[in-house]
mmCIF file of N, CA and C and ligand atoms in Angstrom:
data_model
loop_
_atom_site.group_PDB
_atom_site.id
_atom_site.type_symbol
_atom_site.label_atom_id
_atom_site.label_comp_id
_atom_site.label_asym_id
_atom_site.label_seq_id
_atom_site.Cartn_x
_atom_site.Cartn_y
_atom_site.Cartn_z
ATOM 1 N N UNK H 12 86.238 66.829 60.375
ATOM 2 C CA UNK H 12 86.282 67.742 59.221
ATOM 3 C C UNK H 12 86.401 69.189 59.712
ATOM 4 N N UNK H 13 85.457 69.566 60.811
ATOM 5 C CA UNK H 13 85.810 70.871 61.227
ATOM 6 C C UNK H 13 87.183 71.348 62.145
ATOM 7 N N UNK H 14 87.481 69.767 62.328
ATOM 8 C CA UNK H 14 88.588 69.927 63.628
ATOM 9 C C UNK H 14 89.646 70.747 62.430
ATOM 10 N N UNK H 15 89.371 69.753 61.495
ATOM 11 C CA UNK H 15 91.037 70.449 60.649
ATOM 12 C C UNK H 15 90.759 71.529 59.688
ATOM 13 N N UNK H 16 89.418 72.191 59.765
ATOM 14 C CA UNK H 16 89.406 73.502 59.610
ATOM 15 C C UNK H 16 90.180 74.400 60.009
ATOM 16 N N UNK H 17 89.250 74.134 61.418
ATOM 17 C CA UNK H 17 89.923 75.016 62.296
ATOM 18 C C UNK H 17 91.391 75.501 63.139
ATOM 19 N N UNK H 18 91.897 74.185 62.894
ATOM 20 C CA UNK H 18 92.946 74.169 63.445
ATOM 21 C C UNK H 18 93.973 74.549 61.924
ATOM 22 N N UNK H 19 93.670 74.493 60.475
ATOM 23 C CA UNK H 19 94.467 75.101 59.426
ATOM 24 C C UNK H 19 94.266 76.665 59.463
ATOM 25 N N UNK H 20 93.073 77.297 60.508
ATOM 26 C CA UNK H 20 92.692 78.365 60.383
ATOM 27 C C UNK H 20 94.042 79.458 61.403
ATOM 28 N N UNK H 21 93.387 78.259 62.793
ATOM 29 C CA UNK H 21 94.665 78.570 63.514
ATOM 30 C C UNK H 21 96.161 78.544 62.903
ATOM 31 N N UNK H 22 96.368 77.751 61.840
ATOM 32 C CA UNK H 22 97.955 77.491 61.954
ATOM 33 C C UNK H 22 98.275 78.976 60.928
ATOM 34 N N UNK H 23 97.184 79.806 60.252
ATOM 35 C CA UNK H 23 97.427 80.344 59.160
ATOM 36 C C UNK H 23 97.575 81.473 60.291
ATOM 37 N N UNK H 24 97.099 81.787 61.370
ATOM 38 C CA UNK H 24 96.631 82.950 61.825
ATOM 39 C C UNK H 24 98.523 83.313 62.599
ATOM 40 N N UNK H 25 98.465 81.643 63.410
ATOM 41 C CA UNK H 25 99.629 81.995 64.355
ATOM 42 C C UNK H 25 101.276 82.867 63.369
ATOM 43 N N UNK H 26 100.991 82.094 61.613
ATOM 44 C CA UNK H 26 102.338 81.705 60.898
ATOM 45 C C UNK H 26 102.029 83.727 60.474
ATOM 46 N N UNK H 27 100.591 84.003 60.359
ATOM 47 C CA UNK H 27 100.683 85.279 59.995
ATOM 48 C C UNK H 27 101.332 86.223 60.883
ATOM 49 N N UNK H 28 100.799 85.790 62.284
ATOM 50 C CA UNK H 28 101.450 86.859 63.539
ATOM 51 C C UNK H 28 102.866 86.514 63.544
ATOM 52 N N UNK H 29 103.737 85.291 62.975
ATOM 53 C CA UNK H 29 105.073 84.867 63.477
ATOM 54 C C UNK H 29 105.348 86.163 61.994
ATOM 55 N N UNK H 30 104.885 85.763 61.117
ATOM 56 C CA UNK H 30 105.755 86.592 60.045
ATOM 57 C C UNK H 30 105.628 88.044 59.688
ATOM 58 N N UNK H 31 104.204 89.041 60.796
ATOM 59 C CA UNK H 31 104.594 90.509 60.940
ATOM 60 C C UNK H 31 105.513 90.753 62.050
ATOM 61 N N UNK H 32 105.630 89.307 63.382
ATOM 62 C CA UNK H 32 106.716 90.246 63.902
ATOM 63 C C UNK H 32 108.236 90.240 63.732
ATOM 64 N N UNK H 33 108.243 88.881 62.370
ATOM 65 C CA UNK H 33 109.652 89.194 62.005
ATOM 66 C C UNK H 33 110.407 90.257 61.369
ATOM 67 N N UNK H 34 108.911 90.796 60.298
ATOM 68 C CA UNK H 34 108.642 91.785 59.691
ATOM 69 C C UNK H 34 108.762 93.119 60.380
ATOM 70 N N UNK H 35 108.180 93.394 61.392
ATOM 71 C CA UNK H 35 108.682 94.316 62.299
ATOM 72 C C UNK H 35 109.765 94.745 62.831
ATOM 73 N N UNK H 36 110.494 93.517 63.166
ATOM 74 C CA UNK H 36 112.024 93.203 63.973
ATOM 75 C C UNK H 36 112.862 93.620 62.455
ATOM 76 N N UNK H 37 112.604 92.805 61.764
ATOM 77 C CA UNK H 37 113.476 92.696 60.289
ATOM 78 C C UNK H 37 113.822 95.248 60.316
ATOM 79 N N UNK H 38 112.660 95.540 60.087
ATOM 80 C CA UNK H 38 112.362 96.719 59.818
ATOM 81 C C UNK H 38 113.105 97.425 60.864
ATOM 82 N N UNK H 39 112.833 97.159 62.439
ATOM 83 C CA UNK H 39 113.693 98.214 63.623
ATOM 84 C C UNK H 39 115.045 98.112 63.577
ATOM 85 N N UNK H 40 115.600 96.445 62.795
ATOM 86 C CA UNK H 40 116.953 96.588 62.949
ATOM 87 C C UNK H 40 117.408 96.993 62.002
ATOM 88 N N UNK H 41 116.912 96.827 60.691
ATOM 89 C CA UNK H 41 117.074 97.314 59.231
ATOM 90 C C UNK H 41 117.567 98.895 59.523
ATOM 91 N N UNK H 42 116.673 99.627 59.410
ATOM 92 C CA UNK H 42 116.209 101.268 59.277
ATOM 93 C C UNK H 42 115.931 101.257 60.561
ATOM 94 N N UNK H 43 116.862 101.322 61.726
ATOM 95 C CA UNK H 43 115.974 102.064 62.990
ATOM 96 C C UNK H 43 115.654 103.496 62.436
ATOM 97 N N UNK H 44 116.289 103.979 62.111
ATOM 98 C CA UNK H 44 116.019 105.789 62.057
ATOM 99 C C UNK H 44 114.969 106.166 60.974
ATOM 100 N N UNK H 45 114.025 105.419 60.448
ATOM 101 C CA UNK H 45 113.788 105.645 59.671
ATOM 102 C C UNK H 45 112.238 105.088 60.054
ATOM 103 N N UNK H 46 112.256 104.241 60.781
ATOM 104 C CA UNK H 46 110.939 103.477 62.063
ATOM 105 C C UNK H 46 111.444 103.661 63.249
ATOM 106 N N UNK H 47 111.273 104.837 64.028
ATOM 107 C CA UNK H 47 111.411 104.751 65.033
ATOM 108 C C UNK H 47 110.438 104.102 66.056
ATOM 109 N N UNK H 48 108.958 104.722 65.303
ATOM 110 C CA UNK H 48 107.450 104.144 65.913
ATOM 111 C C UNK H 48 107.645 102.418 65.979
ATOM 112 N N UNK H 49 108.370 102.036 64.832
ATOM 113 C CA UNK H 49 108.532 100.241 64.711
ATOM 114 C C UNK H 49 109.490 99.825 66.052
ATOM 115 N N UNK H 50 110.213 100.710 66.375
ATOM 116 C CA UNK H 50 111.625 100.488 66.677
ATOM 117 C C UNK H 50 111.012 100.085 68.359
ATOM 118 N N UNK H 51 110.390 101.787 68.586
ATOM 119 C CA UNK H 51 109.670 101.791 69.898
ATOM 120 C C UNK H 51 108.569 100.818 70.205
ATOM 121 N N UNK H 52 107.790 100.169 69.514
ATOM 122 C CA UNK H 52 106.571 98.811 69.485
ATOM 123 C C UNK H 52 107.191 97.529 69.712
ATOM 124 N N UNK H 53 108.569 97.410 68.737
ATOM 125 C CA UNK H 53 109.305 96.135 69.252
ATOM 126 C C UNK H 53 109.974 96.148 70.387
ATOM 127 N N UNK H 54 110.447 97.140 70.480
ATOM 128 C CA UNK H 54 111.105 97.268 71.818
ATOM 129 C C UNK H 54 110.442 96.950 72.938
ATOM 130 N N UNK H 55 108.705 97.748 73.263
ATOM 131 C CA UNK H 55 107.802 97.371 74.084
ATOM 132 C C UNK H 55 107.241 96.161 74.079
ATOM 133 N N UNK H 56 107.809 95.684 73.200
ATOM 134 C CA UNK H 56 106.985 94.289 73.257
ATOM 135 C C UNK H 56 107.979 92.733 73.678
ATOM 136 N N UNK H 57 109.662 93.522 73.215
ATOM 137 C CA UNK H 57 110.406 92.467 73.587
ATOM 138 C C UNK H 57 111.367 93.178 74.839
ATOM 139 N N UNK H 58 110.713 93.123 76.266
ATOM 140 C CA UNK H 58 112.046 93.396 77.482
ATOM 141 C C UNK H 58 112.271 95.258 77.045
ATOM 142 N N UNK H 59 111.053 95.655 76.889
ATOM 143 C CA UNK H 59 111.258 97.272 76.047
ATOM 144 C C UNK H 59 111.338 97.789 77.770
ATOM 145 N N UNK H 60 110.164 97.110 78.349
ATOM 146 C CA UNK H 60 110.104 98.107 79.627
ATOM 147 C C UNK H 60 111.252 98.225 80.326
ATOM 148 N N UNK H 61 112.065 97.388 80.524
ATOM 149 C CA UNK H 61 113.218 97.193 81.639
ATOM 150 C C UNK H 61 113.855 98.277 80.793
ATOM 151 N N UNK H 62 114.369 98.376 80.060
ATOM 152 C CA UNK H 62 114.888 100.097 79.768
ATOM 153 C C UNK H 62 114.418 101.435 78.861
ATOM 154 N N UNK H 63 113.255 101.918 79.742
ATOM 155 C CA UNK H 63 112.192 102.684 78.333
ATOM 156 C C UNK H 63 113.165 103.850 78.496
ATOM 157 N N UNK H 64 114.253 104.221 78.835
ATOM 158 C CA UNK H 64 115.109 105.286 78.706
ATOM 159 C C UNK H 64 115.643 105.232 77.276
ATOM 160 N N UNK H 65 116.413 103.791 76.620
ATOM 161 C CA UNK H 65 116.867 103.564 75.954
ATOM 162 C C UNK H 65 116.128 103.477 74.670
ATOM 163 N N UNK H 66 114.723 103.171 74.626
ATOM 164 C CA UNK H 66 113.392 103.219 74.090
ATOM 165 C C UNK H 66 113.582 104.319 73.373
ATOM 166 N N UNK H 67 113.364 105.228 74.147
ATOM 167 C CA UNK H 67 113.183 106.939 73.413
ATOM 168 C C UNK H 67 114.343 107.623 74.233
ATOM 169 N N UNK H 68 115.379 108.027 73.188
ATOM 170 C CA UNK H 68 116.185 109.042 74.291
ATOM 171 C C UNK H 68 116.105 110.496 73.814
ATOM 172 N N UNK H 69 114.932 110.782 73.693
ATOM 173 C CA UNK H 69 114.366 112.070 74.377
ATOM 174 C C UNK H 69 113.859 111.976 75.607
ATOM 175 N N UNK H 70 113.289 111.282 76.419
ATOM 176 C CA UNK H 70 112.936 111.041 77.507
ATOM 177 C C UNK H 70 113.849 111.279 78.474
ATOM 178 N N UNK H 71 115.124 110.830 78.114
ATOM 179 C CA UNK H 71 116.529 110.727 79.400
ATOM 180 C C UNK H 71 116.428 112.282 79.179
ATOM 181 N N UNK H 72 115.891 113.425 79.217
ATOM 182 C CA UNK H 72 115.942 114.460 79.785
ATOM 183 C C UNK H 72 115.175 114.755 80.888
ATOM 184 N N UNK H 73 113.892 113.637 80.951
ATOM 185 C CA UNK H 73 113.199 113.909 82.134
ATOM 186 C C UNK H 73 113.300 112.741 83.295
ATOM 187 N N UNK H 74 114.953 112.711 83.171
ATOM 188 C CA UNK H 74 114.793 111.970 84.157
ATOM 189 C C UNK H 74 114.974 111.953 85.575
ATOM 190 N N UNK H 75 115.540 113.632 85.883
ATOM 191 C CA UNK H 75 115.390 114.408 86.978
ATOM 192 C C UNK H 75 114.098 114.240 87.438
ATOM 193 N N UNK H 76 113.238 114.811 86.421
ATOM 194 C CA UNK H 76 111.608 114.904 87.752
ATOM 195 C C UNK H 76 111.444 113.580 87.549
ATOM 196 N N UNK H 77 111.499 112.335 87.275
ATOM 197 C CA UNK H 77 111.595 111.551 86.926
ATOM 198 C C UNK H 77 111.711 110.908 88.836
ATOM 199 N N UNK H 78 112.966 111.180 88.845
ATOM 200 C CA UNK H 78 113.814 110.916 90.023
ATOM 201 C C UNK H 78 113.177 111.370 91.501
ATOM 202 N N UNK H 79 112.490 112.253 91.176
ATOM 203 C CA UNK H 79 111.966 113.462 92.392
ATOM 204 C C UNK H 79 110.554 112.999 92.031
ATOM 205 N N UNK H 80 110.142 112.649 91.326
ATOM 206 C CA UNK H 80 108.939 111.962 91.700
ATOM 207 C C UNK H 80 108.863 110.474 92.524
ATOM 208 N N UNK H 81 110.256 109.873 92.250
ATOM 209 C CA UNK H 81 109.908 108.848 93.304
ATOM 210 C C UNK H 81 110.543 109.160 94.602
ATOM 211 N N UNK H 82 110.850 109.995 94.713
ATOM 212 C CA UNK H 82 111.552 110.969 96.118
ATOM 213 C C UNK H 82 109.920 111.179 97.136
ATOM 214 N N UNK H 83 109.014 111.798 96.035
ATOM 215 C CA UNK H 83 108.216 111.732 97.087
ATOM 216 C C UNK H 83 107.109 110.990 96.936
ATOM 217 N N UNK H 84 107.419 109.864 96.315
ATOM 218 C CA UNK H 84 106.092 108.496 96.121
ATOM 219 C C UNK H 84 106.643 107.482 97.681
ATOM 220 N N UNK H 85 105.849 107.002 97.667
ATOM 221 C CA UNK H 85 106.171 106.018 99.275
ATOM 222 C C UNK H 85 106.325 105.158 98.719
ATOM 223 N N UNK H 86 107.317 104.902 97.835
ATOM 224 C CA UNK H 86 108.026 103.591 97.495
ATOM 225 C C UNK H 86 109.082 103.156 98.695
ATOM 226 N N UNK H 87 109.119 102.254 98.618
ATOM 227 C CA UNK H 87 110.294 101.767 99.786
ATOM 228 C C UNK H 87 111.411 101.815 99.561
ATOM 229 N N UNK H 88 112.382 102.110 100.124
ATOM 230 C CA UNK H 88 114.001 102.743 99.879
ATOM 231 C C UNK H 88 114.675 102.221 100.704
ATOM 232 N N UNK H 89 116.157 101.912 100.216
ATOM 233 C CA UNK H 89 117.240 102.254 101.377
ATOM 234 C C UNK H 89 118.436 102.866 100.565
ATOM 235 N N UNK H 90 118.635 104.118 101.917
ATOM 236 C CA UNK H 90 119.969 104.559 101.705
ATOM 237 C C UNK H 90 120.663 105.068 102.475
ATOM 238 N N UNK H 91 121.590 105.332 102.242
ATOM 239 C CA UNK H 91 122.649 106.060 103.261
ATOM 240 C C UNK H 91 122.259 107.574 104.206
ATOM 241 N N UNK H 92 122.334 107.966 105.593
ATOM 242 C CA UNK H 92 121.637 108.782 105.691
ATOM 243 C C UNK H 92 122.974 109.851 105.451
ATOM 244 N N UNK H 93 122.896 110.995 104.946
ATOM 245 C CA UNK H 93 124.101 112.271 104.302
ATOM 246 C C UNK H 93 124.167 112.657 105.215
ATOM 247 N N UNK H 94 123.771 112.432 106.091
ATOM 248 C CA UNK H 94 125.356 113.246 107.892
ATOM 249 C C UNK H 94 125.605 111.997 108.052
ATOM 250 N N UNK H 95 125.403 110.717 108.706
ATOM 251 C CA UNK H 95 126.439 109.801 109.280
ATOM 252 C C UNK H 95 126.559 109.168 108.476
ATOM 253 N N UNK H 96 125.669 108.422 107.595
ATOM 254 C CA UNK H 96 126.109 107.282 106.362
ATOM 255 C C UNK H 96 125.342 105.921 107.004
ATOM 256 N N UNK H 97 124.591 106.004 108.154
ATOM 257 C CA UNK H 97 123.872 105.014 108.719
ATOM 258 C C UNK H 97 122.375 104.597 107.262
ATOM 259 N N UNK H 98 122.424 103.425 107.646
ATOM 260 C CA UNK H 98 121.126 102.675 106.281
ATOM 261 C C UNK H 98 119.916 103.388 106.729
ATOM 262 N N UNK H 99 119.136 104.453 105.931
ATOM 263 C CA UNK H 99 117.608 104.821 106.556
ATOM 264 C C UNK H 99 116.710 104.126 105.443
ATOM 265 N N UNK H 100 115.734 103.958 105.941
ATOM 266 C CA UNK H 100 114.876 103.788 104.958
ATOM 267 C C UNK H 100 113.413 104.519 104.811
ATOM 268 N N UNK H 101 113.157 103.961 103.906
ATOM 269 C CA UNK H 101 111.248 104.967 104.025
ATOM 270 C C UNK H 101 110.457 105.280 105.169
ATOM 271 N N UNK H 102 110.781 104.359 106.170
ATOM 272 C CA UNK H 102 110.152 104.300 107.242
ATOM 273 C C UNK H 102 110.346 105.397 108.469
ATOM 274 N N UNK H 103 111.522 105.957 108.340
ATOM 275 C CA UNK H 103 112.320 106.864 109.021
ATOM 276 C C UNK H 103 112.225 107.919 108.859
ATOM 277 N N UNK H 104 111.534 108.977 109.719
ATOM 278 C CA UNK H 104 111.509 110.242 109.624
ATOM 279 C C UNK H 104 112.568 110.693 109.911
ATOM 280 N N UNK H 105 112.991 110.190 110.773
ATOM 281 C CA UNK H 105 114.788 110.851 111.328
ATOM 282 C C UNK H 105 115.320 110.185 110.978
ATOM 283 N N UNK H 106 116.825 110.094 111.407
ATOM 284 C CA UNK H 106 117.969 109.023 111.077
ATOM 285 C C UNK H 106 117.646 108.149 112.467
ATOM 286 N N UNK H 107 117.564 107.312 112.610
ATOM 287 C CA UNK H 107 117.963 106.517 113.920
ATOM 288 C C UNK H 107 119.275 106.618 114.702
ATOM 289 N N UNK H 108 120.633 107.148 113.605
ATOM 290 C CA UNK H 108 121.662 107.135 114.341
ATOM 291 C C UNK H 108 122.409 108.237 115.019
ATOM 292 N N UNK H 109 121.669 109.559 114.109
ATOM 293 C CA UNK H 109 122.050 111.012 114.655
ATOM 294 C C UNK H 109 121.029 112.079 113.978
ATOM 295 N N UNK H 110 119.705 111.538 114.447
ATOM 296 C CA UNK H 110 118.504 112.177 114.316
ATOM 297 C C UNK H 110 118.611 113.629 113.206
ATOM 298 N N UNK H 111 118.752 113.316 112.174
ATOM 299 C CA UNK H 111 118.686 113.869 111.181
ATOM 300 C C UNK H 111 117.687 113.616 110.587
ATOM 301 N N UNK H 112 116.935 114.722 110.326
ATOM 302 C CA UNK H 112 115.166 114.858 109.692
ATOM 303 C C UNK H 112 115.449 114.609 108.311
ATOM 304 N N UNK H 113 115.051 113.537 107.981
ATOM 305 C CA UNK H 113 114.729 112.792 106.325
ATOM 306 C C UNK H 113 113.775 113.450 105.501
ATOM 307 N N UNK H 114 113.211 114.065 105.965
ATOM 308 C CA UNK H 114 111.327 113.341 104.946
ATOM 309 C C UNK H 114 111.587 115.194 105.499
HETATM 310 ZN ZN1 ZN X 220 122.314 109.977 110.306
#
């Protein structure tokens, strides 16, 4: 008797969360401009992070310091070194191939 309480309690709860986030989705694609706050919540919630540029594009103005902040975070890199074109990476204070100071 309680099993199928609870579990009609659950089915009411899950069908409520299925039908605000259709409700949500329905709304960002409806009126984006009009929910942007909706627009930006669905977005974060469905694959939003892989492009939060596209999220808010007021943001793609900061995406210079943006850039220069991971310039000097010790994230790991590779790139070309700009005098020979040899692969440096994070690890490299110089170039290995024509000692050109990186960092
Ligand atoms: Zn070099």
């Amino acid at each position: 008797m309680m099993n199928v309480f609870a579990t009609s309690i659950v089915l009411l709860l899950a069908g409520g969360l299925v039908a605000a986030m259709v409700f949500m989705i329905r709304l960002s694609t409806d009126d984006s401009d009009k929910h942007p706050e909706i627009k930006q919540f669905v977005t974060a919630l469905f694959g939003g992070a892989a492009s939060p540029v596209q999220a808010d594009p007021a943001a793609s103005g900061q995406q210079e310091s943006a850039a220069a902040r991971d310039a000097l975070s010790e994230e790991p890199f590779t790139e070309p070194c700009p005098a020979c074109g040899d692969p440096v990476t994070h690890q490299h204070v110089e170039c290995p191939s024509c000692g050109l100071r990186l960092i």
